[in-house]
Coordinates of C-alpha atoms and ligand atoms in Angstrom, one line a residue:
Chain A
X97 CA 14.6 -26.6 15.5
X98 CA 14.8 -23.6 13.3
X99 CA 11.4 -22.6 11.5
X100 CA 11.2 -19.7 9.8
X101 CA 7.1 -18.8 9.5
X102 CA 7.2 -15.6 8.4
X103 CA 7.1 -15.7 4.1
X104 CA 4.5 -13.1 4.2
X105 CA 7.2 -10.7 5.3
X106 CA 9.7 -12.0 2.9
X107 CA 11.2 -15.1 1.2
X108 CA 14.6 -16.8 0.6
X109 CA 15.8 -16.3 -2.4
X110 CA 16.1 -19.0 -4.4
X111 CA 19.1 -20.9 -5.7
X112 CA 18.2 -20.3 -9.0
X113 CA 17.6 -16.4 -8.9
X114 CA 20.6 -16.1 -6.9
X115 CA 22.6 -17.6 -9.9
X116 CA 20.5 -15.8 -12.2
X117 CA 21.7 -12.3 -10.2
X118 CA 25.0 -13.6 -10.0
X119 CA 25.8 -14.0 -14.0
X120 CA 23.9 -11.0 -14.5
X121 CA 26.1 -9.6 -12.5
X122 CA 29.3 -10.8 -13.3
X123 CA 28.9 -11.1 -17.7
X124 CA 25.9 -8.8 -18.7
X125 CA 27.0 -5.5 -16.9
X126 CA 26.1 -3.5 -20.2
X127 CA 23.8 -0.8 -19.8
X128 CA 20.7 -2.3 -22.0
X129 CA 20.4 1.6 -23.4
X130 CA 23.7 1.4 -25.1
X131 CA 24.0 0.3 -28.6
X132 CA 27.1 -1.8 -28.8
X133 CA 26.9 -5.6 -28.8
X134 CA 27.7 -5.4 -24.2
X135 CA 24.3 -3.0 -23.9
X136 CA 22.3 -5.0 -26.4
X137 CA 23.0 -7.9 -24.8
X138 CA 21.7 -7.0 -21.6
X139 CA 18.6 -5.4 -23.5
X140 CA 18.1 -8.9 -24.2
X141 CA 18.1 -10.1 -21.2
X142 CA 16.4 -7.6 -19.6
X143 CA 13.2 -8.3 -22.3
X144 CA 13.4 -11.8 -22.0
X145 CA 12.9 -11.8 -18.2
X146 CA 10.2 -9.4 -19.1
X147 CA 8.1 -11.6 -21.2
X148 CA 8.8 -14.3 -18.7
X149 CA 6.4 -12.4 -16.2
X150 CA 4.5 -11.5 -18.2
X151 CA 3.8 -15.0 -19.5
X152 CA 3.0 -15.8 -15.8
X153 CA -0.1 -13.7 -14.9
X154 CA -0.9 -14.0 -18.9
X155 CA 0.2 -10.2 -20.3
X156 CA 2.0 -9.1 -23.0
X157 CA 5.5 -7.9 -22.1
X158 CA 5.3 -4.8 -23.0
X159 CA 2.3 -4.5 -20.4
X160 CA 5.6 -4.8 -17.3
X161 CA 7.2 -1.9 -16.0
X162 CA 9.4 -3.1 -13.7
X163 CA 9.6 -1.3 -10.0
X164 CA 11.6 -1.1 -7.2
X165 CA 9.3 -3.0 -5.5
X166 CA 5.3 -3.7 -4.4
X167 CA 5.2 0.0 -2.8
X168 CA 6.4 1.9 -5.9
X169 CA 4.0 -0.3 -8.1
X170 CA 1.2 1.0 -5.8
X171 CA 2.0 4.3 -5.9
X172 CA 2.3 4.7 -9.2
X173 CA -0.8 2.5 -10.3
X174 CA -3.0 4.7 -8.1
X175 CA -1.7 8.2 -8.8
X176 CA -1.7 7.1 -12.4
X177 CA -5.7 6.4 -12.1
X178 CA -5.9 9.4 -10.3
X179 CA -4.7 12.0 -12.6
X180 CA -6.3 9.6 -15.3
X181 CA -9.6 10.3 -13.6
X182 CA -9.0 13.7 -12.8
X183 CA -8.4 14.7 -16.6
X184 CA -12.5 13.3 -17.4
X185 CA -13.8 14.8 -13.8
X186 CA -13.5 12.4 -12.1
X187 CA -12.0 12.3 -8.8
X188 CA -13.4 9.7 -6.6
X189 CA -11.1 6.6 -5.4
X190 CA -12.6 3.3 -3.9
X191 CA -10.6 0.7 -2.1
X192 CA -10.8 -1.2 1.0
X193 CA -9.8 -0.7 4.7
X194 CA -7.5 -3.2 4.8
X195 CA -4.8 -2.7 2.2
X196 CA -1.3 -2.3 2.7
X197 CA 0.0 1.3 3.9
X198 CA 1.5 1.6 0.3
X199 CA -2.0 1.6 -1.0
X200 CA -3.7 3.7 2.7
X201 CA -1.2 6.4 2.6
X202 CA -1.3 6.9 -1.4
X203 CA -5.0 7.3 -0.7
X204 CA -4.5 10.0 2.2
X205 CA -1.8 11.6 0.2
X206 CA -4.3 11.8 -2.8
X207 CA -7.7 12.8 -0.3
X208 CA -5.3 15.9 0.6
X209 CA -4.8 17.0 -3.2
X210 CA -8.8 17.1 -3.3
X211 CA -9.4 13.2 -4.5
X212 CA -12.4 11.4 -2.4
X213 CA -11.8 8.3 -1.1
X214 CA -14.2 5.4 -0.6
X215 CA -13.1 2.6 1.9
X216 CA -14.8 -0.4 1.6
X217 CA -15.7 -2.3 4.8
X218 CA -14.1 -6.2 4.8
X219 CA -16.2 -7.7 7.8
X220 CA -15.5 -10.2 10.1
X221 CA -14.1 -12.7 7.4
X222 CA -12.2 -10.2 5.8
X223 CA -13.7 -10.4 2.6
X224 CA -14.9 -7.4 0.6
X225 CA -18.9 -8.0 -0.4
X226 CA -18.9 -7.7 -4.6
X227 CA -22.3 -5.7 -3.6
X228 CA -20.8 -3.6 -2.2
X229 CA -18.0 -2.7 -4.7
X230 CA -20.9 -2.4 -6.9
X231 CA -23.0 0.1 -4.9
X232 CA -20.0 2.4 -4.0
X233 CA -19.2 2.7 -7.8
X234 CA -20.6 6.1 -8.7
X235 CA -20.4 8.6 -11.9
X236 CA -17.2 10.3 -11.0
X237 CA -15.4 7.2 -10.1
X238 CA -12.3 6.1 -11.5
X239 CA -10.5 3.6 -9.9
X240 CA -11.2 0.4 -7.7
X241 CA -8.6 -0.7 -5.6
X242 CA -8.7 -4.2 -4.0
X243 CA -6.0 -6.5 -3.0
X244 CA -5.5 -9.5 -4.4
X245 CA -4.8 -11.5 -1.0
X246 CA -4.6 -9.8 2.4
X247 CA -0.7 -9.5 3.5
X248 CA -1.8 -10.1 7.4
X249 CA -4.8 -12.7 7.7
X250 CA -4.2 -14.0 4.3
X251 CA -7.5 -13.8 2.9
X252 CA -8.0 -14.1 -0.8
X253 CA -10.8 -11.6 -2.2
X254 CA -12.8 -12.4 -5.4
X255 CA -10.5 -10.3 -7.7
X256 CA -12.3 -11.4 -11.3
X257 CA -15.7 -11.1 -10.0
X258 CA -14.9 -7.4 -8.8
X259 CA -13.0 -6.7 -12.3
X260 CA -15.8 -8.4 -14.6
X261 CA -17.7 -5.9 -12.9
X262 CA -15.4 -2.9 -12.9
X263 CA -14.8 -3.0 -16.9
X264 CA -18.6 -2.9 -17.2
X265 CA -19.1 0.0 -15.6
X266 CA -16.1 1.5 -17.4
X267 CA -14.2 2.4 -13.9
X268 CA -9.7 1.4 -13.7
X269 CA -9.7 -1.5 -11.6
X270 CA -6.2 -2.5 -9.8
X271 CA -5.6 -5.1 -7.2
X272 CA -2.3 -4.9 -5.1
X273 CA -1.3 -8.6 -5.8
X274 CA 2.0 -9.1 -4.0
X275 CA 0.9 -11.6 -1.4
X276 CA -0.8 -13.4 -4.1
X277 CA 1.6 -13.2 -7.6
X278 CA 3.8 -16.8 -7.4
X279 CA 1.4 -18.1 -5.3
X280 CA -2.2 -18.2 -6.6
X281 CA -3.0 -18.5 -10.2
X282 CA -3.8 -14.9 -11.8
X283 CA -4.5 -14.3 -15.1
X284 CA -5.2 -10.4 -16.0
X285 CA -7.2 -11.1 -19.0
X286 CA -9.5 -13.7 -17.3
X287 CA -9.4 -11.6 -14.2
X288 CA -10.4 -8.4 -16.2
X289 CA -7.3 -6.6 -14.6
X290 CA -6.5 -3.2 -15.7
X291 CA -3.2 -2.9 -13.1
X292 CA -1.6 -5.1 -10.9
X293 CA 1.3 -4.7 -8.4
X294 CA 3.9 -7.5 -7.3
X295 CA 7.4 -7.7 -5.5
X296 CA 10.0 -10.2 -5.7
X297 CA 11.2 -11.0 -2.8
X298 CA 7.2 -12.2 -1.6
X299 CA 8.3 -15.5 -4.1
X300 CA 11.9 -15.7 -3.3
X301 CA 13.4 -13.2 -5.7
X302 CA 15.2 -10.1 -4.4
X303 CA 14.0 -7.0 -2.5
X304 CA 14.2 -3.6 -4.0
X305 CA 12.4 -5.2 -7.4
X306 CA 8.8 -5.4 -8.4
X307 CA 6.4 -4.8 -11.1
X308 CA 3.7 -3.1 -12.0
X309 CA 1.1 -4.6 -14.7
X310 CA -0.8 -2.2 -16.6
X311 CA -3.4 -3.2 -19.1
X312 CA -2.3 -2.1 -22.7
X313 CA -4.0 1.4 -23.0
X314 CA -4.6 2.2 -20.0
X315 CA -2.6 5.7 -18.8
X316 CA 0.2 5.8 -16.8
X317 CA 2.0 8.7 -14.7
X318 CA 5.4 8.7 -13.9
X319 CA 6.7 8.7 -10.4
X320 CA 10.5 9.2 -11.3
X321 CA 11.0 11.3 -14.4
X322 CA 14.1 11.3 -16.8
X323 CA 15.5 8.9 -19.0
X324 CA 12.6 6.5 -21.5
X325 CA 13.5 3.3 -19.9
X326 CA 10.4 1.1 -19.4
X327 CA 8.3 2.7 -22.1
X328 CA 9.6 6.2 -20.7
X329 CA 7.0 5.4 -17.7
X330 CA 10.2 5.0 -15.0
X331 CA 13.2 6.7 -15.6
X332 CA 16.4 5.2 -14.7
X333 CA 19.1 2.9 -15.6
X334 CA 17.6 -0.5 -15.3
X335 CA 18.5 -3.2 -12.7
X336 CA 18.5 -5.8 -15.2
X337 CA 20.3 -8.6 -12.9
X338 CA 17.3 -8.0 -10.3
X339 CA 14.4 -8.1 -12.9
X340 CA 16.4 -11.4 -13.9
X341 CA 16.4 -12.4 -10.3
X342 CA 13.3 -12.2 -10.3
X343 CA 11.7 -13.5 -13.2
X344 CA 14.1 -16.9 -12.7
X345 CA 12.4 -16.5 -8.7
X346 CA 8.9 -16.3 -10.5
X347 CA 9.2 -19.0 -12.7
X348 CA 10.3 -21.6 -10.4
X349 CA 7.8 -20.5 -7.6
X350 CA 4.7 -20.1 -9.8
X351 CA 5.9 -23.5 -12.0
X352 CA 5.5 -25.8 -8.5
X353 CA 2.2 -23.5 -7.4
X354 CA -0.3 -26.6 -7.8
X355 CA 2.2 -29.0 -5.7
X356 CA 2.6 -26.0 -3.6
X357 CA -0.6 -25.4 -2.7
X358 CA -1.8 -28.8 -2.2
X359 CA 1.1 -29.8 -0.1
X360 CA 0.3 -26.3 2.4
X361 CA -3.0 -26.2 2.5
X362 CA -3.6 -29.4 5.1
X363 CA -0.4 -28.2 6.9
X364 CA -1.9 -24.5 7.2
X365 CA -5.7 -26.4 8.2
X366 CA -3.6 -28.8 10.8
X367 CA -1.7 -25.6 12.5
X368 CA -4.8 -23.8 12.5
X369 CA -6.6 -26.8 14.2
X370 CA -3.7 -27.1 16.6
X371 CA -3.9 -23.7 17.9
X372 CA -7.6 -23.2 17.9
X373 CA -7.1 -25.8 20.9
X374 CA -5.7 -22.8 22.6
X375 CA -8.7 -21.8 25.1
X376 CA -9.9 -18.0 24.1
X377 CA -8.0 -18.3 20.9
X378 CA -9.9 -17.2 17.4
X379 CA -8.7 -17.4 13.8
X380 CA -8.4 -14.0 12.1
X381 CA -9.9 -13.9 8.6
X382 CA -12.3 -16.6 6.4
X383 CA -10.8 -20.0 6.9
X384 CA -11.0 -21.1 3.4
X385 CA -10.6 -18.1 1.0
X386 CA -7.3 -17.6 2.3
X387 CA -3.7 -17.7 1.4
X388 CA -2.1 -21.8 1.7
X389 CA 0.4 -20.8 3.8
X390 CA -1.2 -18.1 6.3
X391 CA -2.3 -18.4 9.6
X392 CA -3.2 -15.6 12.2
X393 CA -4.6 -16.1 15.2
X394 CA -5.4 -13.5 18.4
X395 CA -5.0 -14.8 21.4
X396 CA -7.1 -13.4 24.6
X397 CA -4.9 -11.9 27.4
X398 CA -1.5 -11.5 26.2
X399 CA 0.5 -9.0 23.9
X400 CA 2.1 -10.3 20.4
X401 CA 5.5 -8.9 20.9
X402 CA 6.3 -10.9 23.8
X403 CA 4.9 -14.0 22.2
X404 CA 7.5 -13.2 19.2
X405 CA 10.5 -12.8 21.4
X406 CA 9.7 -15.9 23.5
X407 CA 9.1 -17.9 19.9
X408 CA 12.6 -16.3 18.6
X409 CA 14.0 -18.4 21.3
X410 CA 12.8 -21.3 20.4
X411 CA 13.4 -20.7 16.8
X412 CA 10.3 -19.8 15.3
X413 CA 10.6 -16.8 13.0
X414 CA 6.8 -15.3 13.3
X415 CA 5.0 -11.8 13.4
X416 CA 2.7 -10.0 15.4
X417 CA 0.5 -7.1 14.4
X418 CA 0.3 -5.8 18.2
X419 CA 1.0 -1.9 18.5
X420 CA 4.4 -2.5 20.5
X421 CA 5.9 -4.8 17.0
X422 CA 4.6 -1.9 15.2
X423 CA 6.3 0.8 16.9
X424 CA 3.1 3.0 17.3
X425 CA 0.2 2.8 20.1
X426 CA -2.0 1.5 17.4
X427 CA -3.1 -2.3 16.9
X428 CA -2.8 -3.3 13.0
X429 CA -5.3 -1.9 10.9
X430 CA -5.9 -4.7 9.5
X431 CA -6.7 -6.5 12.7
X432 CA -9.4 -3.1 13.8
X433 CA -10.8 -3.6 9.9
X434 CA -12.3 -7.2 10.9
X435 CA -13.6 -5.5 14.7
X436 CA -11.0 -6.8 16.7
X437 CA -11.2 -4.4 19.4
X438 CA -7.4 -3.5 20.5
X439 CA -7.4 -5.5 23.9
X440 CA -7.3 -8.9 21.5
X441 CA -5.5 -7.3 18.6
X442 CA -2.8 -6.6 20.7
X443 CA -2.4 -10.6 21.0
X444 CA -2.4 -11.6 17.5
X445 CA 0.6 -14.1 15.4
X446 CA 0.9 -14.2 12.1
X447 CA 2.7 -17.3 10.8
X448 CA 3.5 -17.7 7.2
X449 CA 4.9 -21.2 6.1
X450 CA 6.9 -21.4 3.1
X451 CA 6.9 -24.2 0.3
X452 CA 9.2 -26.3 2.2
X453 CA 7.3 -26.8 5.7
X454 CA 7.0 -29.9 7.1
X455 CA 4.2 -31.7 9.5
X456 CA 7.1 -31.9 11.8
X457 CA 7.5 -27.9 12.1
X458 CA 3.8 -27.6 12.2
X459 CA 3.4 -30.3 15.5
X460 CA 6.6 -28.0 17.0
X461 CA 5.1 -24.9 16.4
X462 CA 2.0 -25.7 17.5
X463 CA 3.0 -27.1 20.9
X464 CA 5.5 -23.7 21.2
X465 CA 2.8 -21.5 20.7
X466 CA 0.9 -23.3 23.3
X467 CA 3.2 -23.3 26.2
X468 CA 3.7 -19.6 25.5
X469 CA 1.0 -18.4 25.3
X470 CA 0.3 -20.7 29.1
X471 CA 3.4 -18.5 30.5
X472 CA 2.4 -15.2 29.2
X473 CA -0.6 -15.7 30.9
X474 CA -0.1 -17.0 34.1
X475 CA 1.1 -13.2 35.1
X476 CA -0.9 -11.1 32.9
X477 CA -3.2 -8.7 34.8
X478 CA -5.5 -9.1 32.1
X479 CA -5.9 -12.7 31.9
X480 CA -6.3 -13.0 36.0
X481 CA -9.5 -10.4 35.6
X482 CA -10.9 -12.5 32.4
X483 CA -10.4 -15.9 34.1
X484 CA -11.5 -14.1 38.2
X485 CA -14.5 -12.9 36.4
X486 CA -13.8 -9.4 36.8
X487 CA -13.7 -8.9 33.3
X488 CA -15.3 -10.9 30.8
X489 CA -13.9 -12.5 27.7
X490 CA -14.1 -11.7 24.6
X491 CA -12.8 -14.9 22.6
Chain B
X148 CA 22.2 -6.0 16.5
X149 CA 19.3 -7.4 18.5
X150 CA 15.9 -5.3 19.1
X151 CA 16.7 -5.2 23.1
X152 CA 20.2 -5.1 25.1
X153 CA 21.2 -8.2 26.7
X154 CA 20.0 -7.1 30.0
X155 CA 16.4 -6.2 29.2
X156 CA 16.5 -10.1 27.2
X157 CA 17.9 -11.2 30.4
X158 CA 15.1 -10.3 32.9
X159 CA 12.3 -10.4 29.8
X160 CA 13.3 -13.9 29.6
X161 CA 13.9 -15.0 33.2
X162 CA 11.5 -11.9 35.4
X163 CA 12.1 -11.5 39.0
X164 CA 9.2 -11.0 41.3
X165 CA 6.8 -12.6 39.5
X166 CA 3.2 -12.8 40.8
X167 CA 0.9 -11.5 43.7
X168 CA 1.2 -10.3 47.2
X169 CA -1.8 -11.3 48.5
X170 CA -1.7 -9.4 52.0
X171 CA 0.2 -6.2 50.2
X172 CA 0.5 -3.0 51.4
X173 CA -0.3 -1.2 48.2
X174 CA -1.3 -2.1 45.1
X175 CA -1.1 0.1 41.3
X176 CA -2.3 -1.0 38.1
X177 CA -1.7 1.7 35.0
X178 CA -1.7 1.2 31.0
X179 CA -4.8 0.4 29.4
X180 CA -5.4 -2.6 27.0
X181 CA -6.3 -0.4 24.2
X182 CA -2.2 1.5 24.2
X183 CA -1.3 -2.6 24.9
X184 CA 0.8 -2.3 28.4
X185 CA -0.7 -2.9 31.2
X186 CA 1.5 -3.2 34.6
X187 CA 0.1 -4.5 38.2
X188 CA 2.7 -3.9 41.3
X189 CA 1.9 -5.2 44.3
X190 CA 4.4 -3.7 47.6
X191 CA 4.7 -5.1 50.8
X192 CA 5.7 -2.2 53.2
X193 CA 6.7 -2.0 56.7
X194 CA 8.9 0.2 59.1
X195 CA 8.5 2.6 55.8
X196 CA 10.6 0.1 53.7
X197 CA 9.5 -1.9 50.7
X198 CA 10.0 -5.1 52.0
X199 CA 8.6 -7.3 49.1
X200 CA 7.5 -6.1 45.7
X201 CA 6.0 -8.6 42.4
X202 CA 4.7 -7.8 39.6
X203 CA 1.7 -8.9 37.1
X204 CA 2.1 -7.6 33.2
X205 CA 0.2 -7.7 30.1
X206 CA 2.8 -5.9 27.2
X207 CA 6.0 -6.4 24.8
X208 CA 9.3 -7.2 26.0
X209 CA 10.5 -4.2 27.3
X210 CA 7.2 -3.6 29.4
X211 CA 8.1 -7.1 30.9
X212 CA 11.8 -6.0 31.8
X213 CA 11.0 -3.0 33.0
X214 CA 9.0 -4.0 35.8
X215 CA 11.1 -6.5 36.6
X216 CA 13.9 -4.1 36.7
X217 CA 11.7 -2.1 38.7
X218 CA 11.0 -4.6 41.5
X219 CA 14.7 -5.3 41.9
X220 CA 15.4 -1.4 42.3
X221 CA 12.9 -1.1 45.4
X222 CA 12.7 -3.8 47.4
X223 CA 14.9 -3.4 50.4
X224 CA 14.6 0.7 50.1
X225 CA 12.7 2.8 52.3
X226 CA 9.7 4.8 50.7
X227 CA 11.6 8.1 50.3
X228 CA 14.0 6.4 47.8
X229 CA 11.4 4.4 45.9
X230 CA 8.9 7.9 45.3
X231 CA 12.0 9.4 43.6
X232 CA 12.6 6.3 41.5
X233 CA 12.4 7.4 37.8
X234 CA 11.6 5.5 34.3
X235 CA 15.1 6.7 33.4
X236 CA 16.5 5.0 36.1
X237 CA 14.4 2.2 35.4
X238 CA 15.7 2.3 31.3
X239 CA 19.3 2.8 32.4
X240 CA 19.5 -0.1 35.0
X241 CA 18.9 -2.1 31.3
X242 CA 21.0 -0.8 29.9
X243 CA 18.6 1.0 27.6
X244 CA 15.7 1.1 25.4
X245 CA 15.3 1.8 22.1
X246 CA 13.6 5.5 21.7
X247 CA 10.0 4.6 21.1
X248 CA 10.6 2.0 23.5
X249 CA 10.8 4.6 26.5
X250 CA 7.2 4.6 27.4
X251 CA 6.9 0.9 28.4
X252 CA 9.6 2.1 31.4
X253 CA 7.3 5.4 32.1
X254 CA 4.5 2.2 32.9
X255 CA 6.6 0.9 35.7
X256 CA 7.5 4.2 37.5
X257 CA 4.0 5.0 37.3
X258 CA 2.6 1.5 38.7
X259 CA 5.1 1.4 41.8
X260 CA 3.6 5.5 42.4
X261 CA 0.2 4.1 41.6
X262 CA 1.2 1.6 44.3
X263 CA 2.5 3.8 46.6
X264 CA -0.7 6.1 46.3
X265 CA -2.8 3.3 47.5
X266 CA -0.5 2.0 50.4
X267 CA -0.8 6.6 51.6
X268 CA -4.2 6.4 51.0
X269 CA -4.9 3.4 53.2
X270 CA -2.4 4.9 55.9
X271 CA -2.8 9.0 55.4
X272 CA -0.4 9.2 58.8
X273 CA 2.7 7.5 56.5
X274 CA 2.2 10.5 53.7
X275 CA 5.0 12.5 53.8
X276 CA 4.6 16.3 54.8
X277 CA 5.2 18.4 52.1
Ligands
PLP113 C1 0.2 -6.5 0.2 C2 1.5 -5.8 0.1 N1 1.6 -4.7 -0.7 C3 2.7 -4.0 -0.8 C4 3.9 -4.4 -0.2 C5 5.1 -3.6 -0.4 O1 6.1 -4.3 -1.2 P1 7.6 -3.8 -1.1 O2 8.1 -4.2 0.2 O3 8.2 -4.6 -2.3 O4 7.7 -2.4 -1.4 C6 3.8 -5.5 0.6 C7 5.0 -6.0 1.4 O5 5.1 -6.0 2.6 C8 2.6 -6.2 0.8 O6 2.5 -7.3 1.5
ZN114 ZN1 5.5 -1.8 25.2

């Protein structure tokens, strides 16, 4: 069997936004800045998949600049605040300790130039306290920075609670919403969203395109200077078939999101049953306020990378957010955020099911996972301490 | 391109010397739960030889192939061999690991030392004289 549980990471693309690509391609190669009938044609194109996501998370189109992706929208949506903020005094950032590295290192690059930075906490359930947004808001603050859904554990923070209360206190609120656009309703008026990030290939579009939603007035910085494409906010020729791709991608995902949802959810709750069975196994992140399709678990005395490998072989496509998958000595920070210490971190799987999982793959994945994690252990020094009682557990 | 060469996939997936020497000689555990690589070598040693050597790891692929690599490139040589054996020699008996791969092989140079350590400790007449 060939499962891949790994959508969190990326998608499929689509039929559809494949053929959408593909006659955008082939027919309207104009370049939508030139002014004969080829260029304007594309234009049109190009606007029309505009106002298609924008119709999506209910914005005007001219609110879309369209990205190269979910990291470029971060970047620019928080430098944007920044200098925004920094023009009225005010220089101090708040966000939470959990975000993607495309939001954390933006942050560090910005605490260097002189910006101070607020982390919120996310606690065991990895879910930021609206109290706590509230109390770290101060006089010089100018942005609020919380994700939408986390991209690791999944869980799904209270985005128009935290942006009712932003826009009364007058502070930029933006929530990194790439795990989340496609697949959970979002509606930036509702919501009270001033900037929002997304990236296609999270909902089966292509990588290397994204957007960036910024509320109409709100200032914006560019990143890449040069020619007035999108508003004159992001210079460059634009890559109409992509933004094509993936507004065809967006529409089909987020069209099916009710049928998606309820069809994932009891699959996500069954696989999540099935491997809390694992002895000295926990769930990472709040069991209900989470993504449909996410599960991540830690499992006590062995190391995720070696899980992966052994679930490659029997065809399960997964992720692990232990230091050795990550290349550095570090656990995910995401993991450390909820106060898993590193020996369990180390041990963690992420899998991500996409639309089209069945109870089938879920039973197979679930009985993989166990027999694993079983072999893993039976000649880890670690688990022989836990389970000789040299050591005790911690799960 | 795979992550790993064939040869690390081949002894991550089917390790030799698995397990514990219950009456061994020496015994070296190094790595720490927090880096995420911890190695256990256990050597059975007589006439100064490594007679019998297994293994017990906690880490990624690499960490798993390495000591398994390891166990096959002692047992059967005397102690004077196995003190000189190296992580490169280790890595190259795999064929190779990728860059930031390379400290998962330092692990099992440094368990079978540990190892060593505790079998010289245990008989101080065996150390070698300097
Ligand atoms: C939450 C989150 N933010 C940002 C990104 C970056 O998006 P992209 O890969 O399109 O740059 C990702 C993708 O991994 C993500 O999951
Ligand atoms: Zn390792």
């Amino acid at each position: 069997m060939k499962i891949y549980a790994d959508n969190a990471a990326t998608t499929k693309m689509s039929p559809a936004a494949i053929r959408a690509m593909m006659s955008c391609l082939e027919e309207t190669y104009g370049n939508p800045s030139s002014l004969y009938a080829l260029g304007q044609e594309a234009k049109e194109t190009l606007e029309k998949a505009r106002a298609a996501i924008a119709a999506v998370i209910n914005a005007e189109p001219q609110e879309i600049i369209i990205t190269s992706g979910g990291s470029e929208a971060d970047n620019q949506a928080l430098r944007s605040a920044a200098l925004a903020g920094k023009k009225k005094g005010k220089t101090h950032l708040i966000s939470t300790a959990f975000e993607h590295h495309a939001v954390l290192h933006t942050l560090k690059k910005l605490e260097d130039e002189g910006f101070a930075v607020t982390l919120l906490p996310v606690h065991e359930n990895g879910l930021v306290r609206l109290e706590e947004v509230a109390a770290a808001i101060r006089e010089d603050t100018c942005l609020v920075s919380v994700m939408t859904a986390n991209n690791e554990i999944g869980t799904v923070q209270p985005i128009g609670e935290i942006g009712a209360l932003c826009r009364e206190k007058g502070v930029t609120f933006h929530t990194d919403a790439v795990q989340a656009v496609g697949h959970l309703p979002l509606d930036v008026k509702a919501q009270q969203i001033d900037m929002l990030s997304a990236s296609a290939h999270k909902f089966h579009g292509p990588k290397g395109v994204g957007f960036l939603y910024v509320r109409k007035g709100v200032p914006l910085t560019n990143l890449i200077e040069g020619g007035a494409q999108e508003r004159g906010k992001r210079a460059g020729t634009e890559n109409v078939a992509a933004a094509v791709s993936m507004a065809a991608a967006l529409k089909e995902t987020a069209g099916s999101m009710a049928e998606t949802e309820a069809r994932l959810r009891p699959l996500r709750d069954r696989l999540i049953a099935g491997l809390g069975e694992i002895p000295h196994s926990a769930l990472n992140g709040d069991a209900v306020h989470r993504l449909p399709g996410n599960v991540n678990f830690c499992f006590e005395g062995i190391e995720g990378e070696s899980l992966l490998l052994l679930l490659d072989d029997r065809g399960i496509c997964a992720s692990s957010g232990s230091a050795c998958t990550s290349g550095s000595l570090d656990p995910s920070h995401v993991l450390l955020a909820i106060g898993r210490v590193h020996d369990v971190a180390h041990g963690s799987l992420r899998l991500t099911l996409g639309e089209d999982a069945t109870e089938e793959q879920v039973d197979y994945i679930i009985q993989n996972v166990k027999e694993v994690v079983e072999y893993l252990r039976s000649f880890s020094p670690i688990w022989r301490d836990l389970t000789s009682g040299k050591a005790a557990f911690i799960l | 391109m795979a992550l790993y060469s064939e040869k690390v996939m081949e002894h991550f997936r089917h390790p030799r010397n698995v397990g514990v020497i219950e009456d061994a000689s020496g015994v070296g555990e190094v790595g720490n739960a927090k880096c995420g690589d911890i190695m256990k070598m256990y050597l059975k040693i007589e006439d100064d030889t490594v007679v019998d050597a297994k293994f017990e790891t906690f880490g990624c692929g690499s960490a798993i192939a390495s000591s398994s690599m390891a166990t096959e490139l002692i047992i059967g040589k005397p102690l004077s061999d196995v003190a000189k054996l190296t992580n490169k020699a280790v890595a190259e008996a795999l064929d190779g690991l990728p860059a930031y791969k390379m400290h998962c092989s330092v692990l099992a140079e440094e368990a079978i030392q540990s190892a060593l350590e505790d079998y010289y400790g245990k008989h101080p007449e065996k150390r070698p004289q300097a």
